[in-house]
Short mmCIF file of C-alpha atoms in Angstrom, two decimals:
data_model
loop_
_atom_site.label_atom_id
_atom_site.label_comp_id
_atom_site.label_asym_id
_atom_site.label_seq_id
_atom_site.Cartn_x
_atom_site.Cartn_y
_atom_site.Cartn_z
CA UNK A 1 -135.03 266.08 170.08
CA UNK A 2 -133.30 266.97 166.90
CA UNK A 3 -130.75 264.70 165.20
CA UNK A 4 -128.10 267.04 165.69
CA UNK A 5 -129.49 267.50 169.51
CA UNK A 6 -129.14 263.44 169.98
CA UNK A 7 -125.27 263.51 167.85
CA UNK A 8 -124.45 265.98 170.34
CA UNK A 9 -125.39 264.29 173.57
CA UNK A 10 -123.82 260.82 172.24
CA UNK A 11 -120.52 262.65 171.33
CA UNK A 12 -120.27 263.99 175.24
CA UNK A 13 -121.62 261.06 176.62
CA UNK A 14 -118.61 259.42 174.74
CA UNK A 15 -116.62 262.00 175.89
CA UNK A 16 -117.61 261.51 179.27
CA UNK A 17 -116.76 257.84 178.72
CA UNK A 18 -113.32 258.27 177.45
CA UNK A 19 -112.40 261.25 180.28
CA UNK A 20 -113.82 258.36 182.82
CA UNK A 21 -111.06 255.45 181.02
CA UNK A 22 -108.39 257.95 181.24
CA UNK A 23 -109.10 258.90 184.78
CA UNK A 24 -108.95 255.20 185.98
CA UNK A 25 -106.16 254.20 184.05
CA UNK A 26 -104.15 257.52 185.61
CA UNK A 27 -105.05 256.41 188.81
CA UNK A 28 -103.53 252.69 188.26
CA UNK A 29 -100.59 254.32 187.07
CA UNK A 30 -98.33 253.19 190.28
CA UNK A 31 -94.91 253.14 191.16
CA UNK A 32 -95.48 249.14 192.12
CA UNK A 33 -96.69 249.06 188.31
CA UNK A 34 -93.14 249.71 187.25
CA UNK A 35 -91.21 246.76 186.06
CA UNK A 36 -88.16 245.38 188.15
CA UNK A 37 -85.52 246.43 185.52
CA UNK A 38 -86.58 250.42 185.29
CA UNK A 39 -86.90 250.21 189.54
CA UNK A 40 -83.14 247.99 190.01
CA UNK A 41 -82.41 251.15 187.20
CA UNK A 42 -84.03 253.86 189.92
CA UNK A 43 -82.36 252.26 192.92
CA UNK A 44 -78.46 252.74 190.97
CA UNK A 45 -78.46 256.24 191.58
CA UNK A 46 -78.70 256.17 195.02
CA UNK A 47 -77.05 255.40 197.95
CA UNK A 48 -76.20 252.18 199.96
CA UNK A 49 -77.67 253.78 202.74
CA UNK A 50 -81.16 254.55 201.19
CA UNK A 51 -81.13 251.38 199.29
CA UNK A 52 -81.54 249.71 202.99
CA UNK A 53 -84.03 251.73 203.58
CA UNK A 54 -85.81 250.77 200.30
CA UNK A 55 -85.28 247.37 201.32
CA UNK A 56 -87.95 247.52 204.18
CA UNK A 57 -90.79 248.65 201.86
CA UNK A 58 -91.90 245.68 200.95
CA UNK A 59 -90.59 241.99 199.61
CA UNK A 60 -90.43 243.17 196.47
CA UNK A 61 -88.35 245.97 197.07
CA UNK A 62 -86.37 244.22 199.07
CA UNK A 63 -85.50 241.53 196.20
CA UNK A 64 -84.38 244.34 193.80
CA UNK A 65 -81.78 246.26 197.02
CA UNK A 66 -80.02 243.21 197.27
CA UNK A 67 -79.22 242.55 193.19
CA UNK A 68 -75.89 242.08 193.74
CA UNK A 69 -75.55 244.82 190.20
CA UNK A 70 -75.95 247.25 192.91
CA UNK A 71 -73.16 246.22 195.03
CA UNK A 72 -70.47 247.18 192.22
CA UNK A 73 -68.48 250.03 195.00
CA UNK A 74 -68.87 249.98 198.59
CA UNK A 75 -68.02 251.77 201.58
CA UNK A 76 -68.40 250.50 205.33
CA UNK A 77 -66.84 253.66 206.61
CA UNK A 78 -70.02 255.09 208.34
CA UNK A 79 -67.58 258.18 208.59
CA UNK A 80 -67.27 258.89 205.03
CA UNK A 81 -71.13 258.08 203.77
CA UNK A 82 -70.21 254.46 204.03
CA UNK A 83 -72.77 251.70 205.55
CA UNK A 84 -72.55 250.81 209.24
CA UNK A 85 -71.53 246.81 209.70
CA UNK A 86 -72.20 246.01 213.28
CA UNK A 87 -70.11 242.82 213.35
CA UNK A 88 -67.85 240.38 211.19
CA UNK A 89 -70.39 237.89 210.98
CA UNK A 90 -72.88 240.41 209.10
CA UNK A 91 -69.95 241.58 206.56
CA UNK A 92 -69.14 237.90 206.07
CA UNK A 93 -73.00 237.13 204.96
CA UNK A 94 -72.73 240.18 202.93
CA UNK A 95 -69.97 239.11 201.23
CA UNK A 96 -71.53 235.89 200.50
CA UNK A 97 -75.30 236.64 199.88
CA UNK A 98 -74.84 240.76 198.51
CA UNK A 99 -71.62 241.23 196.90
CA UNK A 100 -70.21 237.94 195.14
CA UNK A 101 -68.51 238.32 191.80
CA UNK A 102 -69.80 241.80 190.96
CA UNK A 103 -67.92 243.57 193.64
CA UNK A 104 -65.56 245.63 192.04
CA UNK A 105 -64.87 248.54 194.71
CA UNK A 106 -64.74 248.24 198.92
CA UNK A 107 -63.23 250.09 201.36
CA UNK A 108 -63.06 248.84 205.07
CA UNK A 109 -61.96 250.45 208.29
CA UNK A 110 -60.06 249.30 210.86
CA UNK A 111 -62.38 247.00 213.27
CA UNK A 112 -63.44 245.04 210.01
CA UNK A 113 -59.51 244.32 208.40
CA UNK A 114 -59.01 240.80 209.98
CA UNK A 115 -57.44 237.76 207.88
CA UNK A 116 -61.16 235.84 208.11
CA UNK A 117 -63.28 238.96 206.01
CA UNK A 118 -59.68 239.72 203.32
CA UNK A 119 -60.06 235.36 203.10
CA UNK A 120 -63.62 235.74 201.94
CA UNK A 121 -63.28 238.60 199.75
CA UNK A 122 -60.76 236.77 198.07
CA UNK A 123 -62.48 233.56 197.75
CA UNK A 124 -65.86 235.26 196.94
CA UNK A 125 -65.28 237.85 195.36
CA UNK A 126 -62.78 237.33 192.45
CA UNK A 127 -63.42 240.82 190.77
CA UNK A 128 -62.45 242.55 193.17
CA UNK A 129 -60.09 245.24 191.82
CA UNK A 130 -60.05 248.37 194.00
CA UNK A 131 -59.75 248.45 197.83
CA UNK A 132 -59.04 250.97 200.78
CA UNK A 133 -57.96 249.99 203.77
CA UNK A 134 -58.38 252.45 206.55
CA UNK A 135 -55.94 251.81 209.68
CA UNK A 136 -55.76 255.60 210.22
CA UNK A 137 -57.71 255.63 213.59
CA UNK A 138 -55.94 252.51 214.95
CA UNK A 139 -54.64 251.76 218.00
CA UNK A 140 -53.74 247.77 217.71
CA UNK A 141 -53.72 245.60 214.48
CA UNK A 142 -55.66 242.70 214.61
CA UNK A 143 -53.53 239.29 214.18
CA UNK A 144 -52.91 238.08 210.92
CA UNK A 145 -50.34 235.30 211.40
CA UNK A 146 -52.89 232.60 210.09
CA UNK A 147 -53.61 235.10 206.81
CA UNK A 148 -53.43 232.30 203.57
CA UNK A 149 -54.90 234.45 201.19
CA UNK A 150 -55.72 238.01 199.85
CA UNK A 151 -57.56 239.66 197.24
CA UNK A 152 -55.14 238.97 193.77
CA UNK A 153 -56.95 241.06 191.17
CA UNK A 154 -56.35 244.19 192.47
CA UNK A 155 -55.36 247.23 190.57
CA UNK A 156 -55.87 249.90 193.18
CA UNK A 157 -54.69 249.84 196.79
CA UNK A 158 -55.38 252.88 198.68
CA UNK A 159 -54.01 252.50 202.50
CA UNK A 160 -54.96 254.92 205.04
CA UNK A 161 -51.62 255.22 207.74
CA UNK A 162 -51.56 255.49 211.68
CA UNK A 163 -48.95 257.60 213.02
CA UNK A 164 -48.07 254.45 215.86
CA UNK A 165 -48.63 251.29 214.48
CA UNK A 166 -46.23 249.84 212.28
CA UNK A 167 -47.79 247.98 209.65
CA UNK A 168 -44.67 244.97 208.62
CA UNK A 169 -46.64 242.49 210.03
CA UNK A 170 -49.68 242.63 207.73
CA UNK A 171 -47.64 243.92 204.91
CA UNK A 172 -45.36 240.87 204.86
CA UNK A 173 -48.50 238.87 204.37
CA UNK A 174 -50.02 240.09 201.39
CA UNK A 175 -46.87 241.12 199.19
CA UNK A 176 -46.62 238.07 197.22
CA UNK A 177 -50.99 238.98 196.63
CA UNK A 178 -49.99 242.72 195.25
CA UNK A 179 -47.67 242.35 192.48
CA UNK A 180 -50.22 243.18 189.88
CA UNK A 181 -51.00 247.06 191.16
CA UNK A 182 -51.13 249.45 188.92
CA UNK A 183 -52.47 252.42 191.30
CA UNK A 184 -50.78 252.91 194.60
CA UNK A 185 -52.13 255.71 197.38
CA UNK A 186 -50.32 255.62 201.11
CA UNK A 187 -52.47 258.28 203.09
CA UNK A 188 -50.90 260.11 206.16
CA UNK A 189 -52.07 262.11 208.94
CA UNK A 190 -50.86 265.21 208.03
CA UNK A 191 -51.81 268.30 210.04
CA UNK A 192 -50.58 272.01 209.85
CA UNK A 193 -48.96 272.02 213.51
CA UNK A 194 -45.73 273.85 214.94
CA UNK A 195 -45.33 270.71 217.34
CA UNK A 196 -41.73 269.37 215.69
CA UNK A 197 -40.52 267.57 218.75
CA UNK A 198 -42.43 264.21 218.68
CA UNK A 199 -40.80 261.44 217.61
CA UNK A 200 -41.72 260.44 213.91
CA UNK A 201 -42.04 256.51 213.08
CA UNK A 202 -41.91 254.57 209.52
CA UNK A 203 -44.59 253.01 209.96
CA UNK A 204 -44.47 251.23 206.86
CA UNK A 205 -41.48 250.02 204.80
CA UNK A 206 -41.45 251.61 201.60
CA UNK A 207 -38.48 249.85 200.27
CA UNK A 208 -39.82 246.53 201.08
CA UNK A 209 -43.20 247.69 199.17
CA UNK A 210 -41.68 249.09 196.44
CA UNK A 211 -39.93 245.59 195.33
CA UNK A 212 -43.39 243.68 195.77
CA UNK A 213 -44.75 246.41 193.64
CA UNK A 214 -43.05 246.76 190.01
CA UNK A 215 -46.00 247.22 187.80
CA UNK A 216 -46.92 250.58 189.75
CA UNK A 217 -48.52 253.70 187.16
CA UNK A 218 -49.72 256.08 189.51
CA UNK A 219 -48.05 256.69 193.42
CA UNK A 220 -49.57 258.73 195.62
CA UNK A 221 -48.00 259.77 198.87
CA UNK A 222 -50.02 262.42 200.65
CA UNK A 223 -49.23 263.79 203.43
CA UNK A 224 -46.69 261.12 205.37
CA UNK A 225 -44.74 262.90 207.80
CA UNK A 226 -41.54 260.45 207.51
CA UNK A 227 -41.38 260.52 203.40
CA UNK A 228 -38.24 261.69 201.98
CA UNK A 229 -36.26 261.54 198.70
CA UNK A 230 -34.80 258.27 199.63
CA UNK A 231 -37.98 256.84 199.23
CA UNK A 232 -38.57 258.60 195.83
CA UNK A 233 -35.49 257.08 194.68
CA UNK A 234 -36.51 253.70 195.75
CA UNK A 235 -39.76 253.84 193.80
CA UNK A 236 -37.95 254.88 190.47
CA UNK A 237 -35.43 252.41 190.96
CA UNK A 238 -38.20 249.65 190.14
CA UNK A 239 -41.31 251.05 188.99
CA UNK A 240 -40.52 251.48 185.08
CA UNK A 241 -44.33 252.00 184.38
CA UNK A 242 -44.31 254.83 186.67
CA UNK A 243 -46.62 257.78 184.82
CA UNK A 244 -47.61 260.07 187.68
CA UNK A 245 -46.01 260.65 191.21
CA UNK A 246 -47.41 262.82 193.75
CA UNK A 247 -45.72 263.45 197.29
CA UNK A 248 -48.23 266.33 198.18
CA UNK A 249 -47.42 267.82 201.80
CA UNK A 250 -44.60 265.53 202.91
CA UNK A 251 -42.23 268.05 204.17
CA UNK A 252 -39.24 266.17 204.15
CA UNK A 253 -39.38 266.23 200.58
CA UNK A 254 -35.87 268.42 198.68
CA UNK A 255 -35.87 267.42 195.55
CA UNK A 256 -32.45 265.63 196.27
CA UNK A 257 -33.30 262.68 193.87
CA UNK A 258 -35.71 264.39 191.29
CA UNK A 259 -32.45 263.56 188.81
CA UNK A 260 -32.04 260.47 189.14
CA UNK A 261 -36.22 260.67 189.03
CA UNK A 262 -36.21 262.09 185.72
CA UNK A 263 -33.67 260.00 184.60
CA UNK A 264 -34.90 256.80 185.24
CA UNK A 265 -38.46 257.55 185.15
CA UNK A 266 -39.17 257.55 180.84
CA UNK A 267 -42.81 257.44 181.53
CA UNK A 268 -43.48 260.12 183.50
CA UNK A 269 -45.36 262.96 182.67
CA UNK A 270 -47.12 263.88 186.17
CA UNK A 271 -44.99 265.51 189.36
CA UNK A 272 -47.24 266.63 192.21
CA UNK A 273 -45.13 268.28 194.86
CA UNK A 274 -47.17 270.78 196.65
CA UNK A 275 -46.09 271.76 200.11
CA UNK A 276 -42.91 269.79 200.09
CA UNK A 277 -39.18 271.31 200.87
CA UNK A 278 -37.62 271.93 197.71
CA UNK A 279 -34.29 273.06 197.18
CA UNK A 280 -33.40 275.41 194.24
CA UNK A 281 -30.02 273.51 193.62
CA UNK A 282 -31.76 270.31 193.76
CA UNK A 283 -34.38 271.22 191.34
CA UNK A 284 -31.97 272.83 188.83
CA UNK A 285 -29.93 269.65 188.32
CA UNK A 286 -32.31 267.88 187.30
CA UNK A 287 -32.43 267.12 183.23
CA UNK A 288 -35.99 268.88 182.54
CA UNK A 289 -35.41 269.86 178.93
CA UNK A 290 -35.22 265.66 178.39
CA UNK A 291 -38.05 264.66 180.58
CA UNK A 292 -41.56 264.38 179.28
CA UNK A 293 -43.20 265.94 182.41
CA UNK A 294 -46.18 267.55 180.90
CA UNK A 295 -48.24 267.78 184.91
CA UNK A 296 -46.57 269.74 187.61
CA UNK A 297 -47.66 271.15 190.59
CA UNK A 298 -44.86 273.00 192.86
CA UNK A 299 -47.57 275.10 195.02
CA UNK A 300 -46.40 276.32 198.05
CA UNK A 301 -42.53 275.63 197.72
CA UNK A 302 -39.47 278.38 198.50
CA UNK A 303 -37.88 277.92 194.97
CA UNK A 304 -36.39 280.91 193.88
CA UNK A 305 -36.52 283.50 190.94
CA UNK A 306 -33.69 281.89 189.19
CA UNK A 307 -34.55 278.39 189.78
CA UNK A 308 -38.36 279.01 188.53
CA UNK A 309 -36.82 280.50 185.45
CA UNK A 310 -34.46 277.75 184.83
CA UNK A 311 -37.14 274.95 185.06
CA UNK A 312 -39.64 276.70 183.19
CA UNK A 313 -37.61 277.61 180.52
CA UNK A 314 -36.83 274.01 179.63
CA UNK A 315 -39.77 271.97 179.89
CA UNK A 316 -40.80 272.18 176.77
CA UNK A 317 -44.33 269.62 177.00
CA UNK A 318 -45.86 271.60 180.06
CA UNK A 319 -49.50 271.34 180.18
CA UNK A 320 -50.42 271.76 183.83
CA UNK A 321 -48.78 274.52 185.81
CA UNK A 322 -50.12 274.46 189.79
CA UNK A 323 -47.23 277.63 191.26
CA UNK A 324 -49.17 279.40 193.42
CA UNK A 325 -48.10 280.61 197.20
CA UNK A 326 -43.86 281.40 195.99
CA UNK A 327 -42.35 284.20 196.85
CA UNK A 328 -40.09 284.33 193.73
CA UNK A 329 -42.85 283.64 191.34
CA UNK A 330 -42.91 287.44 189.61
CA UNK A 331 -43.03 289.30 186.32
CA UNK A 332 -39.21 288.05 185.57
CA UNK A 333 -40.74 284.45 185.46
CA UNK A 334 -43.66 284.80 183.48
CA UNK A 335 -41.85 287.34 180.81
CA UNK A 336 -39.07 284.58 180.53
CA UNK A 337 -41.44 281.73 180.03
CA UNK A 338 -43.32 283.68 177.23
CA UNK A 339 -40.17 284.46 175.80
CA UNK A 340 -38.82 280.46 175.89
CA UNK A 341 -42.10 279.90 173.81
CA UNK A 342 -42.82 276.56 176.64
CA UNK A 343 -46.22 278.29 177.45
CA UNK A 344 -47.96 276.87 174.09
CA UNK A 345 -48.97 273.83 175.42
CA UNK A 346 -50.62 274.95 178.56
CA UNK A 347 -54.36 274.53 179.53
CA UNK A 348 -54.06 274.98 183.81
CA UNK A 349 -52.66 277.59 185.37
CA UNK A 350 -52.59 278.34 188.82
CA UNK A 351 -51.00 281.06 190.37
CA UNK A 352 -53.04 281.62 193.88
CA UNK A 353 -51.85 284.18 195.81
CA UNK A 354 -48.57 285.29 194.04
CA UNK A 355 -48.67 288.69 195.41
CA UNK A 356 -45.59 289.38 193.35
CA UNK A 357 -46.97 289.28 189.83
CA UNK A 358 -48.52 292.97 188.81
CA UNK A 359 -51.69 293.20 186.96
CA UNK A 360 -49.52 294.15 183.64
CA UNK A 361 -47.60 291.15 183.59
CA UNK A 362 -50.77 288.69 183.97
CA UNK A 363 -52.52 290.86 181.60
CA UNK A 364 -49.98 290.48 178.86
CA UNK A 365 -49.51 286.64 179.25
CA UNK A 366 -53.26 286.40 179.31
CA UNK A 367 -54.03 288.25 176.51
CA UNK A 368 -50.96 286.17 174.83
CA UNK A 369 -52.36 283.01 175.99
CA UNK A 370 -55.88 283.05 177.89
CA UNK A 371 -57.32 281.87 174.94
CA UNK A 372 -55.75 278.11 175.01
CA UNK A 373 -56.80 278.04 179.09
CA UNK A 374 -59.37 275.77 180.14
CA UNK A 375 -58.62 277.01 183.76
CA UNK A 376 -57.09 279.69 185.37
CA UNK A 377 -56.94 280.36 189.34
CA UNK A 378 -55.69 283.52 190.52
CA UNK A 379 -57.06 283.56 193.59
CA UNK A 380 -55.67 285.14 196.81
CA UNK A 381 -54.59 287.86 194.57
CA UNK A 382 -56.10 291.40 196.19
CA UNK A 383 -53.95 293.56 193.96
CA UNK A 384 -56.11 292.72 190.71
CA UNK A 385 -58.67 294.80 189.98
CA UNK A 386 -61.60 295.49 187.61
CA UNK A 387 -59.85 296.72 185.13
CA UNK A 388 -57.38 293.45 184.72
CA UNK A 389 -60.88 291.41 184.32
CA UNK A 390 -62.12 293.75 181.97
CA UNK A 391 -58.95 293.00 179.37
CA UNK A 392 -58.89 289.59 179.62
CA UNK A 393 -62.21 288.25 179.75
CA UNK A 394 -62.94 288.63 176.04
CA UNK A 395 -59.53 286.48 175.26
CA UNK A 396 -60.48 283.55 177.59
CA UNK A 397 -62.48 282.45 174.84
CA UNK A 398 -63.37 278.78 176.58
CA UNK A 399 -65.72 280.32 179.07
CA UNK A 400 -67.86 282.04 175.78
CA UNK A 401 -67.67 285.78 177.73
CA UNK A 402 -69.87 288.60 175.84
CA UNK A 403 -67.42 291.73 176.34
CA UNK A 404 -69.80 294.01 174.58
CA UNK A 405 -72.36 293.84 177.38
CA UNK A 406 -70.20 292.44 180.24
CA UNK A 407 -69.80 295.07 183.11
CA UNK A 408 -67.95 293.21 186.64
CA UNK A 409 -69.68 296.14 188.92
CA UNK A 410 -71.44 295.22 192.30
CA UNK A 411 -74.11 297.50 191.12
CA UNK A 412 -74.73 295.54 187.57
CA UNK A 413 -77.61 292.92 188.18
CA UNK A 414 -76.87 293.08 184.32
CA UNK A 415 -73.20 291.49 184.37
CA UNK A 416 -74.30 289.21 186.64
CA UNK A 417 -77.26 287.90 184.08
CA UNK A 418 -74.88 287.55 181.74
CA UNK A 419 -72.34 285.39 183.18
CA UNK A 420 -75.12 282.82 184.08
CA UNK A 421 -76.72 283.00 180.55
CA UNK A 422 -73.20 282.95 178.64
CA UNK A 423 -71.47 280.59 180.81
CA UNK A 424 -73.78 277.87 180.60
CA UNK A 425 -70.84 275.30 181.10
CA UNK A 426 -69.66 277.14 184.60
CA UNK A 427 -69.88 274.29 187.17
CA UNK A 428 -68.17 276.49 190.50
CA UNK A 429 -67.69 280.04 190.83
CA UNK A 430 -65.78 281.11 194.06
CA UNK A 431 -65.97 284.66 195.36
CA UNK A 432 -64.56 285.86 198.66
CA UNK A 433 -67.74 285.80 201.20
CA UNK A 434 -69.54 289.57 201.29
CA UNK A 435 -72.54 291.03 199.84
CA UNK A 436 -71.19 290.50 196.08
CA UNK A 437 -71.15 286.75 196.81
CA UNK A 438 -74.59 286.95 198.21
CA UNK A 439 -76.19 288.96 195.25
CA UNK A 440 -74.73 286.59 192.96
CA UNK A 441 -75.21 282.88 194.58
CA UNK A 442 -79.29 284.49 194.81
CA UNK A 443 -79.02 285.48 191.11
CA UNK A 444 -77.44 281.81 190.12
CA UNK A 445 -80.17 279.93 192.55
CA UNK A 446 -83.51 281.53 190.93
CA UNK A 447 -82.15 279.48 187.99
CA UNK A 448 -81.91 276.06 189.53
CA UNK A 449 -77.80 276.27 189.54
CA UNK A 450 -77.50 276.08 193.01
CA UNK A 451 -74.41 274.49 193.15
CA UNK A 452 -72.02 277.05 190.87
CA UNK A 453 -71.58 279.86 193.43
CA UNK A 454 -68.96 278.98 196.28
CA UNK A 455 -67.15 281.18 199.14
CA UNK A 456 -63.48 281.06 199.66
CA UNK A 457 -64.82 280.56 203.29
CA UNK A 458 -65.63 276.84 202.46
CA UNK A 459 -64.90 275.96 199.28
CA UNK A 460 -60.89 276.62 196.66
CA UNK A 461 -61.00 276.00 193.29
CA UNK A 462 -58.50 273.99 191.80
CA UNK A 463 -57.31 272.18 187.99
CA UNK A 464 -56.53 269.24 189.52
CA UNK A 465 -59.63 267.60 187.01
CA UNK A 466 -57.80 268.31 184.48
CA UNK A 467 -54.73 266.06 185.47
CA UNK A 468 -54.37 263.60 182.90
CA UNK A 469 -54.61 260.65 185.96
CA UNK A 470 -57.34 262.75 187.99
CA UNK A 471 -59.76 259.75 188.33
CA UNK A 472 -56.62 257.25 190.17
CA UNK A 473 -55.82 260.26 191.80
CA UNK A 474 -59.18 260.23 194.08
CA UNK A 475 -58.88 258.81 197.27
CA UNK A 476 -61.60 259.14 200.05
#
């Protein structure tokens, strides 16, 4: 064999060698070779419930699922994704032995709200700082006449309401624990139902809250069938802080005390009132040309022509505008609020089903204005057509349209490529359900952006992330 004949063989055989290393040192490569800081890393980004499962693997495994790190926020309502306690003595040894000082975030229903588990959260866990307590589905409050002590850190209270138990009992216990919250939700059971004759109980006492309360930012009231505008008043009359109110679907709601509201309330730039029963006089004696509401959502409400002019017309900060589903929101209102020179600030508009605004008028503000919109919801609205699109896409410059190329056709696989290529940001797209919706939620999914493409069957787009307070806003 020639010299070059023996190089050759000792350069595969080397070859050989290394391919042989590489092989075996693949094959070692393990998930159990991982070190405990990139696996406790792994483990954050899922859930409780699959971090028990983890925890049977092996001992190892099991170590890293109960690092307390990964006990930061934690649900035990089985009914909303939570974990399933069995029994008080297993939540008190998980207070103890999983949750300890880095528990920032719990949420308990019902069978688990006695004075012996809020006793060891507050002695154990002295983070704590946000906390949901769900008495929605209750029938009889456990007794907390020996209750000493209660969480004192906490910053967020979120407390899910029964329609029959009153709730003065454990409230007077834990009002001298509360005075430090800064974010406030009372959830009701509201329901759409023609049913008015049952009797309607305050189940809780909002004026006796509202004292224990003063340092309040955010108040949410959603849905609590015995709300009025007394109660509005009462929160303004001590809450100084307050930034954002919401009173979303409690029908009892005029509007009587939204001056005194405004006038008290320096702070506040957020007004959710969607679904309530506002009054036109109500709402146009209020100051709104000296308040510095910049949030407002009056969805769903039977204010008039005149009164929608009036408020519109003189608040001059307006960022958020939520006015869909009124009867007297039409081409009058829009034309005067251009006019007033109050639309400058806006980024959210929505304007779902107004069936009384023609596809002129929106194309004139839009083409005025589409081009400062980060969102814009005009669902519910049958009367627009292609043409409407056609004008206004290419001045909604946020959503980076191509109008050279873009065709909105149920025949153009073309426009459809487009809007997935150009809109790379798009996170939901919600078309009414039909073969349109189909072609496009295929066209969106071959590209791994299987979650942009909704149906108004099951799914509504709404600005409500762009509320300034979106993220104290979440409850649930």
């Amino acid at each position: 064999m020639d010299n070059w004949n023996v190089l050759a063989a000792q350069t595969s055989s080397s070859a050989m060698g290394r391919d042989d290393v590489n092989l075996a040192s693949k094959e070692k490569l393990t998930i159990e070779k991982l070190p405990d800081k990139v696996l406790l890393q792994i483990f954050s980004y899922l859930s409780h419930r699959e971090i028990c499962r983890l925890a049977r693997v092996c001992r190892r495994w099991r170590q890293i699922a109960y690092d307390t790190r990964l006990w930061k926020n934690v649900s035990l309502r089985p009914e909303v994704s939570g974990l399933h306690v069995g029994s008080l003595e297993s939540l008190l040894s998980l207070i103890s032995v999983r949750f300890g000082p880095t528990l920032r975030y719990i949420e308990l229903p019902i069978e688990l709200i006695t004075h012996t588990v809020l006793h060891e959260l507050s002695g154990k866990c002295p983070n704590l700082t946000h906390m949901l307590l769900d008495f929605s589905t209750a029938m009889q409050l456990h007794d907390f006449s020996e209750m000493q002590a209660f969480p004192t850190k906490l910053r967020y209270m979120c407390i899910c309401l029964s329609e029959v138990i009153f709730m003065e009992g454990f409230m007077r216990k834990i009002y001298n624990f509360i005075n430090g919250l800064e974010v406030l939700h009372l959830i009701g059971t509201y329901e759409k139902c023609e049913e008015e004759e049952e009797e309607i109980y305050e189940v809780i006492n909002v004026h006796k809250l509202k004292s224990a309360t003063p340092n309040l930012r955010v108040i949410n009231l959603y849905g609590i069938n015995f709300i009025d505008d007394s109660h509005i008043d009462a929160f303004s009359s001590n809450c100084i802080q307050l930034e954002c109110l919401a009173v979303n679907f409690c029908n009892k709601v005029t509007g009587s005390t939204l001056k005194t509201l405004i006038q008290r309330s320096k702070r506040l730039t957020c007004l959710l009132m969607n679904g309530t029963s506002l009054k036109s006089e109500f709402v146009m004696q209020a100051d709104w040309d000296k308040c510095a509401l910049q949030e407002l959502d009056i969805t769903a409400t039977d204010l008039s022509t005149e009164c929608l002019v009036d408020l519109l017309t003189r608040l001059q900060n307006l960022r958020f505008l939520a006015a869909g589903q009124i009867n007297g929101f039409n081409d009058t209102v829009l034309k005067q609020w251009m006019e007033s020179g109050n639309v400058r600030s806006v980024i959210a508009l929505d304007l779902d089903s107004s069936d009384n605004i023609t596809d002129d008028a929106l194309s004139k503000f839009l083409t005025r204005h589409g081009q400062q919109l980060y969102a814009c919801c005009l669902s519910g609205m049958p009367h627009i057509t292609d043409q409407l699109w056609m004008s206004i896409l290419s001045v909604l410059t946020n959503a980076k349209w191509d109008p050279d190329n873009l065709r909105f056709s149920d025949k153009s696989q073309k426009a459809i490529d487009l809007l997935r290529v150009k809109c790379l940001k798009l996170r939901c797209m919600v078309l009414s359900d039909g073969r349109y919706y189909e072609t496009v939620k295929a066209n969106f999914e071959r590209a791994d952006r299987v979650t942009v493409v909704r149906t108004t069957t099951c799914c509504r787009v709404s600005p409500y992330h762009l509320l300034s307070n979106y993220n104290d806003l979440i409850f649930n």
